[in-house]
Coordinates of C-alpha atoms in Angstrom, one line a residue:
M1 CA -29.4 2.0 -41.4
K2 CA -26.7 0.3 -41.4
K3 CA -24.5 3.3 -40.8
I4 CA -27.1 4.5 -37.8
L5 CA -26.6 0.9 -36.4
T6 CA -23.1 1.2 -36.8
A7 CA -23.1 4.4 -34.6
L8 CA -24.6 3.2 -31.6
I9 CA -22.8 -0.3 -32.1
L10 CA -19.7 2.1 -31.5
C11 CA -21.3 3.8 -28.8
A12 CA -22.0 0.9 -26.9
T13 CA -18.1 -0.6 -27.9
L14 CA -17.2 3.2 -26.0
A15 CA -19.3 2.4 -23.1
L16 CA -18.0 -1.2 -22.4
T17 CA -14.3 -0.2 -22.8
S18 CA -14.6 3.2 -21.6
T19 CA -11.9 3.1 -18.3
A20 CA -12.5 3.9 -15.2
A21 CA -10.7 3.5 -11.7
Y22 CA -12.0 0.8 -9.3
G23 CA -12.0 2.0 -5.3
G24 CA -13.6 1.6 -2.0
N25 CA -12.6 2.4 1.4
Y26 CA -13.2 -0.1 3.7
Q27 CA -13.3 0.2 7.6
I28 CA -11.3 -3.9 8.6
T29 CA -11.4 -2.9 12.7
S30 CA -14.1 -1.6 15.1
E31 CA -13.5 -2.1 18.3
P32 CA -13.6 0.8 21.0
A33 CA -10.2 0.9 21.5
N34 CA -7.1 2.0 19.5
E35 CA -6.3 0.0 16.8
E36 CA -3.0 1.5 15.8
C37 CA 0.3 1.6 13.3
P38 CA -1.3 -0.9 10.6
S39 CA 1.2 -2.9 8.2
M40 CA -0.2 -4.7 5.7
T41 CA 1.1 -7.4 3.0
A42 CA -0.2 -10.2 0.7
E43 CA 0.1 -13.5 0.6
G44 CA -2.1 -16.7 -1.5
G45 CA -5.3 -14.6 -2.7
R46 CA -5.7 -13.0 1.4
F47 CA -4.6 -9.6 2.8
Y48 CA -2.9 -9.6 6.9
V49 CA -2.6 -6.7 8.5
A50 CA -0.4 -5.8 11.5
Y51 CA -1.5 -3.6 14.3
I52 CA -0.7 -2.4 17.7
S53 CA -3.8 -2.9 20.1
G54 CA -3.6 -2.1 23.7
S55 CA -0.8 -3.8 24.3
G56 CA 0.2 -6.4 22.2
I57 CA 0.2 -6.8 18.2
F58 CA -1.9 -8.1 16.2
V59 CA -2.3 -9.7 12.9
G60 CA -5.1 -9.7 11.3
E61 CA -6.4 -12.0 8.2
Y62 CA -8.6 -10.8 5.7
D63 CA -10.6 -12.2 2.0
K64 CA -10.0 -10.9 -1.0
G65 CA -13.1 -9.0 0.1
L66 CA -10.8 -7.3 3.2
E67 CA -13.8 -9.3 5.7
L68 CA -12.1 -11.0 8.9
I69 CA -11.6 -14.9 8.8
K70 CA -8.7 -14.7 11.9
K71 CA -7.4 -12.6 14.4
Y72 CA -4.3 -13.1 16.1
R73 CA -2.0 -12.3 19.2
V74 CA 1.4 -12.4 18.1
T75 CA 3.4 -10.9 20.8
G76 CA 3.2 -11.4 25.0
E77 CA 2.0 -8.4 27.2
V78 CA 5.3 -6.0 27.7
L79 CA 5.5 -1.9 28.4
L80 CA 5.1 -0.5 25.0
Y81 CA 5.1 -1.7 21.3
S82 CA 5.6 1.1 18.5
H83 CA 5.2 0.4 14.5
P84 CA 5.2 -3.4 13.4
S85 CA 6.4 -4.1 10.0
L86 CA 4.8 -7.4 8.5
I87 CA 6.7 -9.3 5.3
Y88 CA 5.9 -13.1 4.1
A89 CA 8.9 -14.6 2.2
D90 CA 10.4 -17.8 2.4
N91 CA 7.3 -19.8 3.4
H92 CA 6.4 -17.9 6.7
F93 CA 5.4 -14.3 7.7
Y94 CA 7.6 -12.1 9.8
V95 CA 7.3 -9.1 11.2
A96 CA 9.5 -6.8 12.9
Y97 CA 8.6 -4.8 15.8
A98 CA 9.5 -1.7 17.8
S99 CA 9.4 -3.0 21.6
K100 CA 10.2 -1.0 25.3
E101 CA 10.6 -4.2 27.4
S102 CA 10.6 -2.9 31.0
E103 CA 10.1 0.7 32.3
G104 CA 13.8 2.3 32.4
E105 CA 14.6 0.5 29.2
S106 CA 15.0 2.3 25.8
F107 CA 13.1 1.0 22.5
N108 CA 14.7 -1.6 20.6
I109 CA 14.2 -3.4 17.2
F110 CA 12.8 -6.9 17.1
V111 CA 12.0 -9.9 14.9
K112 CA 9.2 -12.6 15.1
K113 CA 9.1 -15.4 12.5
F114 CA 5.6 -17.1 11.8
D115 CA 4.4 -20.4 10.4
K116 CA 1.0 -19.9 7.7
D117 CA -1.1 -20.8 11.0
F118 CA 1.1 -18.0 12.7
G119 CA 2.2 -20.5 15.0
L120 CA 5.6 -18.8 17.0
V121 CA 8.7 -20.3 14.8
E122 CA 11.8 -18.3 16.5
S123 CA 12.3 -14.3 17.8
Y124 CA 15.2 -12.6 16.9
R125 CA 17.0 -9.1 18.7
I126 CA 17.9 -6.8 16.2
T127 CA 18.9 -4.0 18.3
D128 CA 20.2 -3.6 22.0
Q129 CA 21.3 0.2 22.4
A130 CA 20.2 2.6 25.3
E131 CA 19.4 5.1 22.7
N132 CA 15.5 4.5 21.2
Q133 CA 15.5 2.3 17.9
S134 CA 12.0 2.8 16.6
H135 CA 9.8 2.7 13.1
P136 CA 11.1 -0.9 11.6
S137 CA 10.7 -2.3 7.7
I138 CA 11.5 -4.9 7.0
A139 CA 12.2 -6.9 3.4
Y140 CA 13.5 -10.2 1.9
S141 CA 15.6 -10.4 -1.5
D142 CA 17.8 -12.8 -2.5
N143 CA 18.1 -15.2 0.6
A144 CA 18.6 -12.1 2.6
F145 CA 16.6 -10.3 5.0
Y146 CA 17.4 -6.3 5.2
V147 CA 15.6 -3.9 8.4
V148 CA 15.9 -0.5 8.3
Y149 CA 14.7 1.9 11.4
A150 CA 15.1 4.9 12.8
S151 CA 17.4 5.3 15.5
D152 CA 18.1 8.2 17.9
A153 CA 21.6 8.2 18.2
R154 CA 23.2 11.7 16.6
G155 CA 19.8 13.0 16.7
G156 CA 17.8 11.0 14.1
D157 CA 19.0 8.9 11.5
I158 CA 18.5 5.9 9.6
F159 CA 20.0 2.4 9.6
V160 CA 19.9 -0.9 7.5
R161 CA 21.1 -4.3 8.8
K162 CA 21.6 -7.2 6.4
Y163 CA 20.8 -11.0 8.1
D164 CA 21.3 -14.0 6.3
E165 CA 17.8 -16.1 6.1
N166 CA 18.6 -17.8 9.6
F167 CA 18.5 -14.4 10.3
T168 CA 23.1 -14.3 11.1
Y169 CA 23.8 -10.9 10.9
L170 CA 26.5 -9.6 7.9
A171 CA 26.5 -5.5 7.8
R172 CA 24.5 -2.6 8.7
Y173 CA 24.7 0.4 6.5
P174 CA 24.0 3.9 7.5
I175 CA 21.0 5.9 5.5
S176 CA 21.2 9.0 6.7
T177 CA 24.5 11.2 8.5
K178 CA 22.8 14.7 8.0
P179 CA 22.7 17.0 11.7
S180 CA 18.9 17.2 11.0
F181 CA 16.2 15.0 12.0
Q182 CA 15.8 11.1 9.9
G183 CA 12.7 9.3 10.8
H184 CA 9.5 7.2 9.7
P185 CA 11.6 4.4 7.4
S186 CA 10.5 1.7 5.2
I187 CA 12.2 0.2 2.9
S188 CA 11.6 -1.5 -1.5
Y189 CA 13.5 -4.2 -3.7
M190 CA 13.4 -3.5 -7.7
G191 CA 15.7 -4.9 -10.0
D192 CA 18.8 -4.8 -8.5
S193 CA 17.9 -1.7 -6.6
F194 CA 16.8 -1.4 -3.0
Y195 CA 14.7 2.3 -2.5
V196 CA 14.8 3.5 0.6
T197 CA 11.8 6.2 1.6
Y198 CA 11.9 8.6 4.8
T199 CA 11.5 11.9 6.1
S200 CA 13.6 14.7 7.3
D201 CA 13.6 18.3 8.2
E202 CA 16.5 19.6 6.1
G203 CA 14.7 21.7 4.5
G204 CA 13.0 23.4 8.0
N205 CA 10.2 20.9 8.0
D206 CA 9.8 17.4 7.4
D207 CA 9.6 16.4 4.1
V208 CA 9.6 12.8 2.3
F209 CA 12.8 12.1 0.6
V210 CA 13.7 8.4 -1.4
K211 CA 17.3 6.7 -1.6
K212 CA 18.3 3.9 -4.4
Y213 CA 21.1 2.1 -3.5
D214 CA 22.2 -0.6 -5.1
K215 CA 22.6 -4.6 -4.4
N216 CA 25.9 -3.6 -1.6
F217 CA 23.6 -1.0 0.1
D218 CA 26.3 1.7 -1.7
F219 CA 24.8 5.0 -2.6
H220 CA 25.1 6.3 -6.0
N221 CA 24.2 10.0 -5.4
E222 CA 20.2 9.5 -6.5
K223 CA 18.7 10.8 -4.0
Y224 CA 14.6 12.7 -4.8
Q225 CA 12.9 14.1 -2.7
I226 CA 8.9 13.4 -3.1
T227 CA 7.5 16.9 -1.0
D228 CA 8.2 19.5 -0.7
N229 CA 6.2 22.6 0.8
E230 CA 5.9 24.5 3.9
F231 CA 3.7 21.3 6.0
S232 CA 4.3 18.2 8.1
Q233 CA 4.9 15.0 6.1
Q234 CA 5.1 11.8 8.1
Y235 CA 5.0 8.4 7.7
P236 CA 6.1 6.9 3.8
S237 CA 5.5 3.6 2.6
I238 CA 6.3 2.6 -0.6
T239 CA 5.8 -0.4 -2.7
Y240 CA 6.5 -1.4 -5.9
S241 CA 4.5 -3.2 -9.7
E242 CA 5.4 -3.4 -13.0
N243 CA 7.8 -0.6 -13.2
T244 CA 5.6 1.5 -10.9
F245 CA 6.5 2.9 -7.2
Y246 CA 3.6 3.9 -5.0
I247 CA 4.0 6.5 -2.4
A248 CA 2.1 6.5 0.9
Y249 CA 2.3 8.9 3.5
A250 CA 0.5 11.5 5.8
S251 CA 0.7 15.5 5.7
D252 CA -0.7 18.2 7.2
E253 CA -1.5 20.6 4.4
K254 CA -5.4 20.5 4.3
G255 CA -5.7 21.3 7.6
N256 CA -5.3 18.1 9.3
Y257 CA -3.7 14.8 8.5
D258 CA -4.8 12.9 5.2
I259 CA -3.1 10.2 3.0
F260 CA -1.6 10.9 -0.3
V261 CA -0.3 8.4 -2.5
K262 CA 1.8 9.3 -5.4
E263 CA 2.7 7.4 -8.4
Y264 CA 6.0 7.7 -9.9
L265 CA 7.6 5.9 -13.2
G266 CA 10.3 3.1 -12.2
D267 CA 12.4 4.4 -14.8
P268 CA 16.2 3.2 -13.4
E269 CA 17.7 6.3 -14.1
Q270 CA 15.0 8.6 -13.2
F271 CA 11.6 9.3 -10.7
N272 CA 9.0 10.8 -12.7
L273 CA 6.2 12.0 -11.3
M274 CA 2.8 10.2 -12.5
S275 CA -0.5 11.0 -10.8
E276 CA -1.4 12.5 -6.6
H277 CA -3.9 10.8 -5.0
Q278 CA -5.4 12.4 -1.8
L279 CA -7.6 9.5 -0.2
T280 CA -8.7 11.1 2.9
T281 CA -10.5 14.6 4.1
P282 CA -9.5 16.5 6.7
E283 CA -13.0 15.4 8.9
S284 CA -10.4 13.2 10.8
R285 CA -7.1 13.0 11.4
E286 CA -5.4 9.9 9.4
S287 CA -1.6 8.7 9.6
D288 CA 0.6 5.5 9.5
P289 CA -0.6 4.7 5.8
S290 CA 0.6 1.2 5.4
A291 CA 1.1 0.4 1.2
V292 CA 0.8 -3.1 -0.7
F293 CA 0.4 -3.8 -4.9
S294 CA -1.4 -7.0 -5.3
D295 CA -4.1 -7.0 -7.8
S296 CA -4.4 -3.7 -7.3
L297 CA -2.9 -0.6 -4.5
Y298 CA -4.0 -1.2 -1.1
V299 CA -3.2 1.5 1.3
T300 CA -4.5 0.7 5.2
Y301 CA -4.0 3.2 8.3
Q302 CA -5.6 4.3 11.3
S303 CA -8.3 7.1 11.4
D304 CA -9.6 8.3 14.5
E305 CA -13.4 9.2 12.6
A306 CA -15.0 7.4 15.0
G307 CA -13.5 9.1 18.1
Y308 CA -10.6 6.5 19.3
E309 CA -8.0 5.0 16.0
N310 CA -9.3 2.3 13.8
L311 CA -8.0 1.0 10.7
F312 CA -9.1 1.5 7.2
V313 CA -8.1 0.2 3.4
W314 CA -8.4 2.3 0.4
T315 CA -8.1 0.1 -2.7
F316 CA -7.5 1.3 -6.3
K317 CA -7.7 -0.2 -9.3
K318 CA -5.8 1.1 -12.4
E319 CA -8.2 2.1 -15.2
A320 CA -8.3 -0.3 -17.4
E321 CA -7.0 -0.7 -20.5
D322 CA -10.0 -2.6 -22.3
E323 CA -9.1 -4.1 -26.0
I324 CA -11.3 -5.0 -28.8
T325 CA -10.3 -6.7 -31.4
E326 CA -13.8 -7.7 -33.0
V327 CA -16.3 -5.5 -33.9
R328 CA -19.4 -7.1 -36.9
I329 CA -22.4 -5.5 -38.0
E330 CA -22.4 -7.5 -41.2
D331 CA -24.6 -10.3 -39.9
A332 CA -26.7 -8.1 -37.8
P333 CA -29.0 -9.2 -36.1
N334 CA -26.3 -11.8 -35.1
I335 CA -24.0 -9.2 -33.1
T336 CA -20.6 -10.3 -32.3
I337 CA -18.3 -8.1 -30.2
S338 CA -15.7 -10.4 -28.5
N339 CA -12.5 -10.6 -26.7
I340 CA -13.1 -7.0 -24.3
T341 CA -11.3 -7.3 -21.3
A342 CA -12.5 -5.4 -18.8
G343 CA -11.0 -4.5 -15.3
E344 CA -13.0 -6.8 -11.9
A345 CA -13.7 -4.7 -9.3
P346 CA -12.9 -4.9 -5.6
P347 CA -16.0 -7.1 -3.5
P348 CA -19.0 -4.7 -2.6
T349 CA -18.8 -3.7 0.8
S350 CA -22.6 -2.8 2.3
G351 CA -22.4 1.3 3.8
L352 CA -19.0 2.0 1.5
L353 CA -17.5 3.7 -0.7
N354 CA -18.1 1.5 -4.0
L355 CA -17.8 2.1 -7.9
N356 CA -19.7 -1.6 -8.7
L357 CA -22.9 1.1 -8.8
I358 CA -21.4 3.2 -12.3
I359 CA -20.4 0.2 -13.7
T360 CA -23.5 -1.5 -13.3
A361 CA -25.2 1.0 -14.8
S362 CA -22.7 1.5 -17.5
I363 CA -23.6 -1.7 -18.9
I364 CA -27.5 -1.6 -18.4
G365 CA -26.7 1.6 -20.6
T366 CA -24.3 -0.4 -23.1
A367 CA -27.6 -3.1 -23.5
I368 CA -30.2 -0.6 -24.2
I369 CA -28.1 1.0 -26.7
I370 CA -27.9 -2.4 -28.6
I371 CA -31.2 -4.0 -28.3
A372 CA -32.1 -0.2 -30.0
G373 CA -29.8 -0.9 -33.0
M374 CA -31.1 -4.4 -32.8
L375 CA -34.9 -2.8 -32.8
L376 CA -34.1 -0.5 -35.3
L377 CA -32.9 -2.6 -37.4
K378 CA -35.1 -4.5 -37.8
R379 CA -37.7 -2.3 -38.5
E380 CA -36.2 -0.7 -41.6
L381 CA -35.9 -4.4 -42.8

């Protein structure tokens, strides 16, 4: 009978420790107007999403369950805004964005600095050029800010500007110099290197590429092609955590623009693909993903599934690598199973995709197995 009980406990053990991917899709805006171009960051157990709505840029503050706490307006009304980028650094929030201040002007890049309550501290103008400058992405490392952006000069190129902690200009670095069009850049920092992802039509259609640079933005011929097909890929966003890169982008390979994520091993000498995920389906059009890693991967994006653009967040937890260090059957029915660690699922959200039911069913099934084993043992005794 102990053999039977052993088998039952092992089954229960497997049920408790079988790896599970926890995920969910959360709608975070629902206004009957277009909310577009989201950028997400995490700070202090909360999420912050900058986005365009109407003639201004707003930031939504959300709890861990992605419920709205407060909404801030961070710009005034001007003619046009485009693609904000939000980070938290040096005890402040920073929003980089492109703006067309008045009729007849081109888009240029600006940065605003805010305190923790989104009170404006300072404003900075990054570019002042006749050609359009767009799609900024901002990063912070070693007391310096880096703003990457696309420029219409020479048909479409990408540049990075470096600033000290007071936003004093230090340097400008060209990222692309090809005659083809490059755009939609995103920047991430890992170790002693910067990674810039962008789109380029150098192969005949828009694909996603990544370039690696050292701290001085010297290029050592490390360029990686992320997509290679006959479809159009747009708006890549790169984030890094635990020796892993995540690149989210929009692609029309399924007939409509959908959101995809590719996961790469962050080996200093290689960029090896580990997995690929399609987050959305072709029933609606999704674009402008923004990826951030907090306790897990979060990807916010815009979707027209309600007839107008609203914002959604897709979450994903890696499969839990659970460990069991002790399983005793000798003392049955006083069975001890200790040191079982399991991943924590995201908070449930009514009406949204959630895997908590699966997890609950697994726990209930495990309990039934253990109880049945105990009853069998008692009967045998």
